[in-house]
């Protein structure tokens, strides 16, 4: 009988009544619960709970019963009619929430000041959107009736991102603009501050003493983020700076050292970093003990916000720009420069090179002599101690090579992303469409769980290959035959000429010994072939250095996409529908998505940063080599693993369906299909994808629809440019073909 009762209870639970989405959020917030806490209790993803609260998805059994029980208990504690005042949401930094309207507010008449109508914040009578997605309205510029230097002009909707630290109660950054002769600082969450500073030195001083800007540290031994001040064109003029750089200044990346503003800073004992006063200037005084005095400036009109990654963010009004940068700061970190610089800085922030200890003799804090476990340390590797195969041309360790010597595969590690294509078969030409699928955050997924070297490399000859040992291996993989490979535990015969080689970026079969990173050699073993390295550079001290970096960027990406209506738990067809036009739902959050993705690629690229002018000559060291994070071996390992991950999916798909890619470019793969949708060729069965193959979804490593063109379009383009192996993946998104050079 008890089994029957249990069955009845389960049946009732499957139809458990739930309150409306807005009420679900109110009840959680009323009890001070975060989305993460609810997700952990119910054993679901954070994005799942976010979807339930926004109404984009509904819970299913068995989670539905538990979720309904939680909400019922909360409703008993916090009845709806007792909620006279809005409750602060503890789920996300309320820096992005809308600001509630005061009780006595009336519409503004033409030309009337906001404070005259009793308004200190925008009125919002609609159901609130998810906290991170809501935007500050223009009326947040309204002033309080009492004006004093540094006074808040509009109360923040709730506690900003620095809620756990009163030093940063106004959030990580502010955008400065000038209105009616007054300098205003637009912070996150709709907060606006009066800025009394009349000069740039006094602005820096005000920022550190009164503005309460900054961001808590991301890891235990780390340090808080410095406040970021963004200067609009009007603010630049107010503080004596040029609105735009001259051609010479753009080339130098800074204004001249003799500029009057720099002289003002010098007289006030402020210093600039070696990069000078450029689009991302850092102004500081030497730290005293644990007290750090540093402010960073961002100047959009000097191209601080690259349009390739930040879209039209530089043209946004101050409040909207503060929102975009604030969301990014809260979910990634306060920008430290370009997205590439920030990506690299995020690695260091999550794994600080050292930690503070108290000197036993003086009692003062100092840096520990040993490095923080799991970090790369505070000292850069001597350039002359790098393996010659891992460094780019012109590196000091190669200074004895002949001037015009070109290194081949047996001298140079060349782990890069795919750029491969092949002619279509007769059977493929009879199909109607070319469909491109793109791997989400492919390089981030390649970094996840990757074991990398944390110290210097050791040279060994005739080593036994160890897939757990990070390094570079000189080995001949030309014997690996893609026509007969292991897929899982079974040997399979396939038309290998229709597949790219997993060992070269161009997909060509290797012709002899070449240098490969550990993931590439490990894949040859996985395919069922023996490997015998001739020599290797291996690193004995290892760790999963990039795991925290991946997790933070993944969470930032997923949270922002969820705010745009693309949840992680959507069914394949629903996912494709949600992705259609997602950028138009909130163009500002779409900018954040672009910036997060650029942070991944740029941060990895910085691991092997090349010389950037400054009079450098081949054979001489350059600035980036002085960083502990100059690690081309880590970059190579991530790229190798990303390429191998993609090839594994391609191979699994081919073995199961008999379908082969037409073209592969980095993380995009093109197939010929009868229909225009990825669902027309991806082997879903009862909603479940092929294990180990391509799966539609927003999570890193899953795929989305990149674009569809006709097979006729592909053939015409290749005929037009006389390029039978033109990489159509480069143009599949919108069909526009540019930069064609003999099919390359």
XYZ file of C-alpha atoms in Angstrom:
744
model
C 0.000 0.000 0.000
C 2.879 2.407 0.810
C 4.186 1.971 -2.733
C 0.784 3.028 -4.086
C 0.790 6.100 -1.831
C 4.288 6.980 -3.038
C 3.136 6.663 -6.640
C 0.151 8.927 -5.955
C 2.400 11.488 -4.226
C 4.742 11.454 -7.224
C 1.807 11.963 -9.585
C 0.563 14.948 -7.578
C 4.093 16.372 -7.409
C 4.346 16.310 -11.185
C 1.502 18.864 -11.257
C 2.592 20.821 -8.175
C 1.207 24.351 -8.302
C 3.832 27.078 -8.514
C 3.453 30.832 -8.033
C 4.169 33.201 -10.951
C 7.863 33.727 -11.848
C 8.057 37.199 -10.260
C 6.647 35.812 -6.994
C 9.201 32.987 -7.025
C 11.978 35.527 -7.164
C 10.384 37.693 -4.464
C 10.074 34.780 -2.057
C 13.677 33.694 -2.541
C 14.994 37.210 -2.138
C 12.802 37.833 0.899
C 14.565 35.021 2.731
C 17.979 36.270 1.611
C 18.662 33.223 -0.537
C 20.890 33.426 -3.596
C 20.175 31.644 -6.853
C 23.303 29.573 -6.271
C 22.013 28.394 -2.872
C 18.686 27.312 -4.337
C 20.394 25.595 -7.265
C 22.732 23.702 -4.928
C 19.855 22.568 -2.706
C 17.825 21.316 -5.675
C 20.892 19.884 -7.450
C 20.359 21.858 -10.646
C 22.350 24.517 -12.484
C 22.260 28.173 -11.522
C 20.917 29.030 -14.979
C 18.045 26.575 -14.422
C 16.782 28.428 -11.352
C 17.266 31.725 -13.185
C 15.075 30.392 -15.986
C 12.357 29.375 -13.536
C 12.328 32.853 -12.012
C 12.218 34.620 -15.364
C 9.447 32.370 -16.673
C 11.547 31.123 -19.588
C 11.379 27.513 -18.378
C 9.320 25.501 -15.903
C 10.664 22.901 -13.442
C 10.030 19.253 -14.133
C 9.797 16.323 -11.704
C 11.462 15.463 -9.397
C 12.811 19.002 -8.900
C 9.340 20.524 -9.330
C 8.012 18.987 -6.088
C 11.009 20.135 -4.065
C 10.881 23.623 -5.593
C 7.139 23.911 -4.869
C 7.755 22.823 -1.276
C 10.432 25.492 -0.856
C 8.175 28.218 -2.249
C 5.219 27.112 -0.106
C 7.310 27.379 3.055
C 8.638 30.782 2.017
C 5.117 31.995 1.230
C 4.093 31.137 4.793
C 6.978 33.230 6.117
C 6.593 36.127 3.680
C 2.982 36.603 2.556
C 2.572 38.712 -0.567
C 0.338 41.290 1.128
C 3.012 41.877 3.774
C 5.581 42.916 1.219
C 4.999 46.643 1.512
C 8.540 47.548 0.455
C 10.692 46.017 -2.271
C 13.016 43.317 -0.970
C 16.673 43.352 -1.871
C 17.629 40.483 -4.134
C 20.595 38.614 -2.768
C 20.999 36.548 -5.905
C 23.001 38.833 -8.143
C 24.861 42.100 -7.739
C 22.052 44.600 -7.573
C 24.283 46.975 -9.404
C 22.245 46.025 -12.440
C 18.722 46.137 -11.011
C 16.176 48.782 -11.845
C 15.708 51.527 -9.270
C 12.316 51.537 -7.490
C 10.193 54.657 -7.728
C 9.350 56.641 -4.608
C 5.761 56.515 -3.401
C 4.968 60.133 -4.227
C 6.029 60.704 -7.810
C 4.288 62.387 -10.695
C 5.156 62.747 -14.376
C 7.624 65.467 -15.290
C 6.350 68.488 -17.139
C 8.353 69.895 -19.999
C 11.618 71.373 -18.778
C 10.896 70.509 -15.135
C 13.764 69.330 -12.953
C 13.375 65.741 -11.715
C 13.682 66.691 -8.054
C 10.845 69.209 -8.425
C 8.476 66.351 -9.234
C 9.606 64.382 -6.198
C 11.537 61.879 -8.346
C 14.928 60.593 -7.372
C 14.710 57.390 -9.375
C 12.886 56.035 -12.437
C 9.374 54.708 -12.072
C 8.970 51.028 -12.883
C 5.544 49.447 -12.720
C 6.306 46.408 -14.854
C 7.385 42.990 -13.652
C 11.159 43.250 -13.160
C 13.471 41.423 -15.532
C 16.310 39.253 -14.179
C 18.551 41.409 -12.030
C 21.566 41.368 -14.290
C 19.556 42.176 -17.384
C 17.770 45.314 -16.214
C 19.228 48.616 -17.275
C 19.440 52.007 -15.579
C 16.970 54.474 -17.029
C 17.926 57.956 -18.113
C 16.044 59.409 -15.160
C 18.736 58.069 -12.839
C 20.478 61.325 -13.652
C 18.062 63.148 -11.365
C 19.639 64.929 -8.449
C 18.855 64.880 -4.787
C 17.420 68.044 -3.277
C 20.498 68.413 -1.110
C 23.602 68.940 -3.262
C 27.015 68.715 -1.719
C 30.364 67.638 -3.140
C 30.413 63.901 -3.561
C 26.740 63.436 -2.633
C 24.752 60.591 -4.107
C 22.251 61.865 -6.640
C 20.170 58.709 -6.984
C 20.067 55.892 -4.503
C 21.271 52.585 -5.903
C 18.598 49.967 -6.410
C 20.370 47.719 -3.945
C 23.845 46.934 -2.716
C 26.365 47.101 -5.580
C 28.944 44.495 -6.481
C 31.174 45.354 -3.549
C 28.434 44.590 -1.011
C 30.733 42.482 1.133
C 33.275 45.274 1.435
C 32.172 48.779 2.505
C 35.211 50.234 0.740
C 33.565 49.432 -2.600
C 29.914 50.083 -1.830
C 29.460 52.134 -5.022
C 30.623 49.376 -7.345
C 33.751 48.736 -9.384
C 33.698 51.708 -11.754
C 32.180 55.000 -12.804
C 31.666 56.769 -16.139
C 32.331 60.513 -15.863
C 30.364 62.995 -17.921
C 29.646 66.735 -17.749
C 26.084 68.060 -17.615
C 25.078 71.664 -17.008
C 28.644 72.455 -16.073
C 28.836 69.762 -13.388
C 30.895 66.571 -13.484
C 28.785 63.499 -12.754
C 29.964 59.953 -12.074
C 27.577 57.301 -13.394
C 28.067 54.118 -11.400
C 26.475 50.698 -11.758
C 22.895 50.202 -10.660
C 21.727 53.703 -11.581
C 23.797 55.434 -8.916
C 25.075 58.921 -9.837
C 27.647 60.859 -7.810
C 28.672 64.509 -7.873
C 32.380 64.871 -8.643
C 33.934 67.948 -7.004
C 37.401 67.441 -8.546
C 38.619 70.344 -10.715
C 41.786 68.694 -12.050
C 42.934 65.204 -12.897
C 45.183 64.865 -9.800
C 42.277 65.859 -7.573
C 40.028 63.418 -9.480
C 42.424 60.589 -8.667
C 42.521 61.678 -5.047
C 38.699 61.887 -4.876
C 38.368 58.449 -6.429
C 40.554 56.869 -3.779
C 39.277 58.829 -0.777
C 35.574 59.428 -1.361
C 34.175 57.557 -4.355
C 34.153 54.121 -2.676
C 34.857 52.391 -5.973
C 36.649 49.098 -6.489
C 36.039 45.393 -6.394
C 36.858 42.693 -3.800
C 39.668 40.286 -4.586
C 38.866 37.135 -6.533
C 41.039 34.791 -4.488
C 42.344 34.516 -0.935
C 45.949 35.661 -1.447
C 44.975 38.177 -4.154
C 44.272 41.880 -3.903
C 41.179 43.997 -4.593
C 40.708 45.506 -8.024
C 41.620 49.159 -8.432
C 38.780 51.587 -9.187
C 38.120 52.263 -12.870
C 37.186 55.733 -14.111
C 35.823 56.039 -17.661
C 36.143 59.506 -19.203
C 33.683 60.681 -21.836
C 34.666 63.335 -24.368
C 33.095 66.054 -22.228
C 35.045 64.831 -19.192
C 38.262 64.820 -21.209
C 37.760 68.459 -22.126
C 36.953 69.355 -18.517
C 40.239 67.860 -17.291
C 42.418 69.266 -20.059
C 42.872 66.112 -22.123
C 42.437 65.792 -25.897
C 39.159 64.316 -27.128
C 41.044 62.304 -29.744
C 44.670 61.307 -30.277
C 46.715 62.551 -33.195
C 48.042 60.011 -35.674
C 51.454 60.177 -34.018
C 49.926 59.676 -30.558
C 47.846 56.742 -31.779
C 50.988 55.117 -33.137
C 52.816 55.703 -29.850
C 49.768 54.620 -27.835
C 49.986 57.628 -25.491
C 50.067 61.389 -25.227
C 53.507 63.073 -24.980
C 55.244 63.033 -21.590
C 55.404 66.805 -21.699
C 51.625 67.214 -21.762
C 50.346 69.655 -19.146
C 48.116 67.050 -17.462
C 51.057 64.695 -16.994
C 53.006 67.569 -15.451
C 50.101 68.160 -13.058
C 50.212 64.514 -12.005
C 53.969 64.635 -11.515
C 53.743 67.737 -9.311
C 51.143 65.933 -7.185
C 53.504 62.941 -6.786
C 51.417 60.633 -8.975
C 53.159 58.224 -11.344
C 52.292 56.458 -14.591
C 53.265 52.955 -15.647
C 55.802 52.420 -18.423
C 53.021 52.432 -20.983
C 52.421 56.111 -20.214
C 49.148 58.002 -20.496
C 47.204 56.084 -23.115
C 43.700 54.662 -23.610
C 44.111 52.545 -20.444
C 46.238 54.710 -18.158
C 47.215 53.579 -14.666
C 47.943 56.342 -12.154
C 49.503 55.340 -8.854
C 51.717 56.048 -5.896
C 53.969 53.339 -4.441
C 51.991 51.168 -2.021
C 52.506 51.659 1.690
C 52.244 48.295 3.390
C 48.939 46.706 2.403
C 47.463 50.065 1.315
C 47.415 50.389 -2.455
C 46.931 53.732 -4.209
C 46.087 53.177 -7.850
C 43.354 54.339 -10.224
C 42.838 53.173 -13.784
C 41.416 55.345 -16.529
C 39.529 54.116 -19.582
C 39.181 56.563 -22.471
C 36.734 55.261 -25.100
C 37.367 58.039 -27.616
C 41.016 56.977 -27.663
C 39.895 53.504 -28.800
C 40.099 51.908 -25.364
C 37.022 49.831 -26.227
C 37.945 48.046 -29.449
C 34.864 47.825 -31.674
C 35.771 44.243 -32.654
C 35.083 43.158 -29.079
C 32.998 45.935 -27.516
C 30.815 46.821 -30.499
C 29.404 50.338 -30.189
C 29.928 50.540 -26.416
C 32.031 53.687 -26.812
C 29.001 55.508 -28.264
C 26.620 54.554 -25.453
C 25.298 57.207 -23.037
C 27.139 57.235 -19.671
C 24.536 55.270 -17.700
C 24.308 52.556 -20.353
C 28.084 52.316 -20.676
C 28.347 51.965 -16.896
C 25.842 49.124 -17.112
C 27.781 47.258 -19.823
C 31.136 47.604 -18.083
C 29.534 46.902 -14.716
C 28.018 43.600 -15.824
C 31.380 42.602 -17.291
C 33.226 43.659 -14.117
C 30.845 41.753 -11.860
C 30.951 38.557 -13.892
C 34.538 38.588 -15.172
C 36.582 41.285 -13.432
C 37.100 45.034 -13.588
C 38.672 45.636 -17.033
C 42.425 46.150 -16.833
C 42.908 47.087 -20.478
C 41.883 45.354 -23.678
C 39.916 42.117 -23.410
C 43.200 40.277 -24.062
C 44.946 42.057 -21.197
C 41.983 41.426 -18.919
C 41.943 37.738 -19.860
C 45.575 37.428 -18.822
C 45.066 39.494 -15.667
C 42.177 37.233 -14.704
C 44.542 34.256 -14.668
C 46.837 36.090 -12.269
C 43.967 37.358 -10.113
C 42.706 33.806 -9.626
C 46.214 32.410 -9.041
C 48.239 35.220 -7.422
C 51.976 34.530 -7.762
C 52.700 35.005 -4.076
C 51.056 35.861 -0.770
C 51.634 38.156 2.181
C 53.443 37.093 5.359
C 54.302 39.076 8.448
C 57.971 39.714 9.033
C 58.910 38.261 12.410
C 61.433 41.015 13.127
C 59.592 44.144 12.011
C 56.003 42.948 12.184
C 55.373 44.454 8.743
C 53.718 42.574 5.894
C 55.912 41.437 3.017
C 55.720 39.061 0.090
C 56.477 35.436 0.839
C 59.644 34.037 -0.703
C 57.878 30.970 -2.075
C 55.146 31.117 -4.696
C 51.472 30.429 -4.135
C 50.731 26.731 -4.779
C 49.235 26.230 -8.228
C 50.462 29.576 -9.574
C 53.154 30.376 -12.133
C 55.190 32.268 -9.528
C 56.291 35.881 -9.377
C 59.433 35.515 -11.506
C 59.415 35.071 -15.255
C 61.275 32.161 -16.800
C 64.641 33.228 -18.179
C 64.125 33.611 -21.957
C 67.238 31.530 -22.573
C 65.728 28.623 -20.612
C 62.749 28.204 -22.943
C 62.758 25.193 -25.298
C 63.750 26.442 -28.771
C 60.842 24.542 -30.336
C 58.229 26.417 -28.268
C 59.209 30.028 -28.922
C 58.242 32.237 -31.895
C 60.748 33.473 -34.458
C 63.021 36.266 -33.224
C 63.136 34.976 -29.638
C 66.490 35.407 -27.828
C 67.007 31.640 -27.577
C 67.089 31.550 -31.411
C 69.507 34.423 -31.870
C 72.240 32.146 -33.287
C 70.083 30.878 -36.144
C 70.896 32.206 -39.639
C 68.995 35.396 -40.383
C 66.645 34.013 -43.035
C 66.357 30.477 -41.692
C 62.823 29.073 -41.846
C 62.112 26.497 -39.162
C 60.213 23.389 -40.224
C 57.940 21.062 -38.226
C 60.944 19.246 -36.750
C 62.209 22.538 -35.282
C 59.062 24.408 -34.336
C 55.949 23.541 -32.345
C 53.031 24.580 -34.540
C 49.797 23.953 -32.648
C 47.141 26.152 -34.240
C 43.417 26.028 -34.952
C 41.985 24.343 -38.036
C 41.822 25.940 -41.485
C 40.895 23.000 -43.715
C 38.528 22.337 -46.599
C 38.029 19.806 -49.392
C 36.034 19.553 -52.635
C 32.509 18.207 -52.308
C 31.745 14.671 -53.452
C 29.162 13.975 -56.165
C 26.731 12.735 -53.530
C 27.154 15.905 -51.470
C 26.499 18.054 -54.527
C 23.053 16.473 -54.829
C 22.082 17.830 -51.420
C 20.526 21.275 -51.071
C 22.243 23.008 -48.175
C 25.542 23.694 -46.495
C 25.006 24.045 -42.752
C 27.613 25.457 -40.396
C 27.753 24.642 -36.695
C 30.002 26.497 -34.280
C 31.431 25.289 -30.955
C 30.552 27.623 -28.077
C 33.550 29.014 -26.217
C 35.680 26.313 -27.861
C 39.027 27.463 -26.504
C 37.618 27.919 -23.022
C 36.335 24.346 -23.176
C 39.795 23.262 -24.328
C 41.297 24.840 -21.214
C 38.883 23.138 -18.833
C 40.584 20.412 -16.825
C 43.814 20.727 -18.819
C 46.969 19.749 -16.945
C 49.697 22.298 -17.753
C 53.273 22.850 -16.675
C 53.831 25.359 -13.895
C 57.610 25.592 -14.071
C 60.552 25.290 -16.431
C 60.933 22.479 -18.946
C 63.419 19.604 -18.791
C 64.951 18.150 -21.955
C 64.891 14.366 -22.381
C 65.893 12.051 -25.242
C 64.075 8.904 -26.357
C 61.389 9.333 -23.687
C 58.444 7.026 -23.102
C 55.350 9.085 -23.874
C 53.292 9.968 -20.815
C 49.879 11.558 -21.603
C 49.766 13.036 -18.086
C 53.019 14.941 -18.528
C 52.694 18.431 -20.104
C 55.310 19.209 -22.669
C 56.418 19.203 -26.295
C 57.324 15.957 -28.063
C 59.307 15.339 -31.248
C 57.583 12.325 -32.781
C 56.660 10.917 -36.184
C 52.870 10.577 -36.553
C 52.819 10.061 -40.327
C 51.915 6.389 -39.815
C 48.529 7.213 -38.266
C 45.994 6.167 -40.915
C 42.577 7.821 -40.603
C 41.088 5.097 -42.814
C 41.415 2.695 -39.893
C 41.121 4.123 -36.416
C 39.764 3.299 -33.016
C 36.476 5.042 -32.252
C 35.870 4.360 -28.601
C 36.930 0.742 -28.166
C 36.184 -0.428 -31.705
C 38.371 -0.322 -34.813
C 36.548 1.250 -37.743
C 37.325 1.706 -41.437
C 36.444 5.131 -42.867
C 37.225 7.098 -46.045
C 40.162 8.907 -44.478
C 40.546 11.279 -47.446
C 37.292 12.957 -46.404
C 38.657 13.804 -42.955
C 41.243 16.386 -41.891
C 44.316 15.099 -40.123
C 44.103 15.903 -36.400
C 47.830 16.632 -36.279
C 48.165 19.704 -38.516
C 46.166 22.957 -38.702
C 45.753 22.594 -42.472
C 44.520 19.038 -42.033
C 47.411 17.585 -44.042
C 49.024 14.267 -43.098
C 52.416 14.792 -41.409
C 55.412 13.817 -43.527
C 57.885 13.000 -40.769
C 58.937 13.871 -37.236
C 57.395 17.063 -35.873
C 56.908 18.770 -32.521
C 53.516 18.312 -30.869
C 51.973 19.263 -27.551
C 50.915 16.465 -25.204
C 47.180 16.466 -26.164
C 48.009 15.868 -29.839
C 50.299 12.903 -29.167
C 47.804 11.477 -26.669
C 45.138 11.534 -29.386
C 47.330 9.463 -31.712
C 47.492 6.847 -28.955
C 43.705 7.106 -28.491
C 43.241 6.367 -32.211
C 45.063 3.065 -31.649
C 48.597 3.815 -32.825
C 51.968 3.466 -31.143
C 54.127 6.558 -30.674
C 57.904 6.695 -30.138
C 59.146 10.219 -29.379
C 62.716 11.037 -30.319
C 63.062 13.789 -27.705
C 60.889 15.984 -25.556
C 60.732 19.035 -23.310
C 58.578 18.098 -20.333
C 57.459 19.904 -17.190
C 57.394 17.921 -13.964
C 55.588 20.541 -11.862
C 52.017 20.475 -13.117
C 48.548 21.689 -12.247
C 45.163 22.640 -13.685
C 46.080 26.308 -13.735
C 43.247 27.384 -16.047
C 40.327 25.679 -14.288
C 39.270 28.685 -12.192
C 39.748 30.955 -15.203
C 37.516 28.713 -17.302
C 34.853 28.465 -14.607
C 34.569 32.216 -14.164
C 34.375 32.942 -17.886
C 31.933 30.076 -18.441
C 29.666 31.339 -15.679
C 29.842 34.881 -17.054
C 28.905 33.648 -20.518
C 26.062 31.402 -19.374
C 24.579 33.990 -17.000
C 24.572 36.685 -19.672
C 23.122 34.370 -22.309
C 20.409 33.354 -19.822
C 19.574 37.050 -19.392
C 19.212 37.170 -23.177
C 16.733 34.307 -23.112
C 19.077 31.432 -23.965
C 18.982 28.982 -21.074
C 21.353 26.063 -20.614
C 18.552 23.516 -20.287
C 16.620 24.217 -23.480
C 15.591 21.393 -25.800
C 17.411 21.419 -29.183
C 14.608 23.053 -31.194
C 13.893 25.554 -28.413
C 17.597 26.366 -28.211
C 17.802 27.126 -31.936
C 14.718 29.333 -31.644
C 16.131 31.162 -28.608
C 19.418 31.819 -30.404
C 17.614 33.376 -33.359
C 17.976 37.121 -32.876
C 19.136 36.913 -29.258
C 21.364 39.974 -29.645
C 18.391 42.179 -30.432
C 16.684 41.412 -27.117
C 19.227 43.502 -25.238
C 22.036 44.916 -27.413
C 23.978 46.049 -24.342
C 24.138 42.569 -22.862
C 25.038 41.258 -26.324
C 28.114 43.497 -26.082
C 29.022 41.780 -22.809
C 28.750 38.364 -24.485
C 31.114 39.507 -27.240
C 33.568 40.882 -24.690
C 33.532 37.669 -22.645
C 34.313 35.567 -25.721
C 37.087 37.973 -26.722
C 38.513 37.703 -23.203
C 38.958 33.963 -23.704
C 40.738 34.169 -27.044
C 42.700 37.287 -26.200
C 43.883 35.976 -22.844
C 45.186 32.789 -24.430
C 46.845 34.793 -27.200
C 48.660 36.919 -24.621
C 50.409 33.784 -23.359
C 52.585 34.082 -26.466
C 52.557 37.826 -27.026
C 54.894 38.985 -29.801
C 57.026 42.155 -29.836
C 55.022 45.374 -30.171
C 57.423 47.841 -31.709
C 59.447 49.813 -29.141
C 62.563 49.480 -31.290
C 62.739 45.706 -30.950
C 65.160 43.716 -33.108
C 65.201 39.937 -33.727
C 67.203 38.113 -31.078
C 66.537 40.712 -28.397
C 64.082 40.226 -25.499
C 60.811 42.163 -25.557
C 58.589 43.476 -22.792
C 56.203 40.500 -22.563
C 59.061 38.090 -21.796
C 59.397 39.656 -18.351
C 56.000 38.260 -17.305
C 55.582 34.913 -15.525
C 52.496 34.521 -17.717
C 54.497 34.513 -20.956
C 53.954 30.816 -21.534
C 53.646 29.761 -25.191
C 53.560 26.109 -24.107
C 50.265 26.633 -22.239
C 48.742 28.369 -25.249
C 49.880 25.529 -27.517
C 48.401 22.904 -25.202
C 45.006 24.655 -25.083
C 44.856 25.034 -28.870
C 45.948 21.436 -29.401
C 43.297 20.149 -27.019
C 40.629 22.331 -28.659
C 41.509 21.019 -32.121
C 41.593 17.430 -30.873
C 38.232 17.829 -29.113
C 36.717 18.993 -32.397
C 38.287 16.183 -34.415
C 37.010 13.602 -31.929
C 33.450 14.862 -32.449
C 33.906 14.905 -36.239
C 35.191 11.332 -36.176
C 32.384 10.128 -33.905
C 29.810 11.797 -36.161
C 31.346 10.264 -39.283
C 31.454 6.766 -37.804
C 27.801 6.947 -36.753
C 26.218 8.815 -39.695
C 28.595 8.448 -42.630
C 28.649 12.256 -42.957
C 31.931 14.112 -43.356
C 32.761 17.812 -43.042
C 33.144 19.995 -46.116
C 35.212 22.604 -44.279
C 36.539 23.368 -40.805
C 37.705 26.777 -39.626
C 38.825 27.082 -36.022
C 35.647 26.083 -34.150
C 33.208 26.078 -37.112
C 32.349 22.923 -39.098
C 30.325 22.821 -42.336
C 28.289 19.813 -43.512
C 26.147 19.198 -46.572
C 22.538 18.385 -45.633
C 19.027 18.001 -47.051
C 17.634 20.723 -44.786
C 18.793 24.141 -43.573
C 18.872 23.332 -39.845
C 21.523 21.527 -37.770
C 18.695 19.198 -36.731
C 18.567 18.030 -40.354
C 21.878 16.202 -40.001
C 22.719 15.912 -36.284
C 21.691 12.400 -35.119
C 19.242 13.168 -32.315
C 17.081 10.290 -31.145
C 14.157 11.056 -28.870
C 15.804 14.370 -28.073
C 19.131 12.788 -27.112
C 22.332 13.480 -29.094
C 24.997 11.038 -30.205
C 27.237 10.339 -27.178
C 30.597 11.973 -27.784
C 29.351 13.753 -30.888
C 27.927 17.198 -31.557
C 25.236 18.423 -29.179
C 23.200 21.600 -29.525
C 23.318 23.870 -26.486
C 24.821 27.005 -25.024
C 27.365 25.410 -22.682
C 31.046 25.661 -23.692
C 31.925 22.724 -25.947
C 28.367 22.349 -27.269
C 27.398 23.750 -30.662
C 25.078 26.369 -32.102
C 23.919 27.161 -35.633
C 26.525 29.303 -37.383
C 24.771 29.783 -40.717
C 23.260 28.090 -43.763
C 23.853 28.616 -47.471
C 22.900 26.569 -50.517
C 25.175 23.959 -52.048
C 24.796 25.917 -55.304
C 26.191 28.996 -53.528
C 29.218 27.013 -52.400
C 29.981 25.629 -55.830
C 29.497 29.003 -57.522
C 31.843 30.717 -55.065
C 34.543 28.104 -55.577
C 34.150 28.261 -59.364
C 34.195 32.053 -59.367
C 37.509 32.199 -57.544
C 38.878 29.020 -59.143
C 39.417 27.627 -55.659
C 38.004 24.076 -55.321
C 39.188 23.934 -51.702
C 38.095 27.410 -50.665
C 37.224 27.267 -46.969
C 33.479 27.903 -47.035
C 33.337 27.900 -43.224
C 34.818 31.401 -43.359
C 31.768 32.727 -45.221
C 28.934 30.422 -44.130
C 27.468 32.897 -41.650
C 26.113 35.466 -44.106
C 27.380 34.263 -47.483
C 29.551 37.327 -48.091
C 32.879 36.285 -49.628
C 35.924 38.499 -49.161
C 39.698 38.225 -48.943
C 40.002 35.265 -51.293
C 43.546 34.555 -52.438
C 43.902 31.377 -54.506
C 41.653 29.500 -52.144
C 43.588 30.423 -49.027
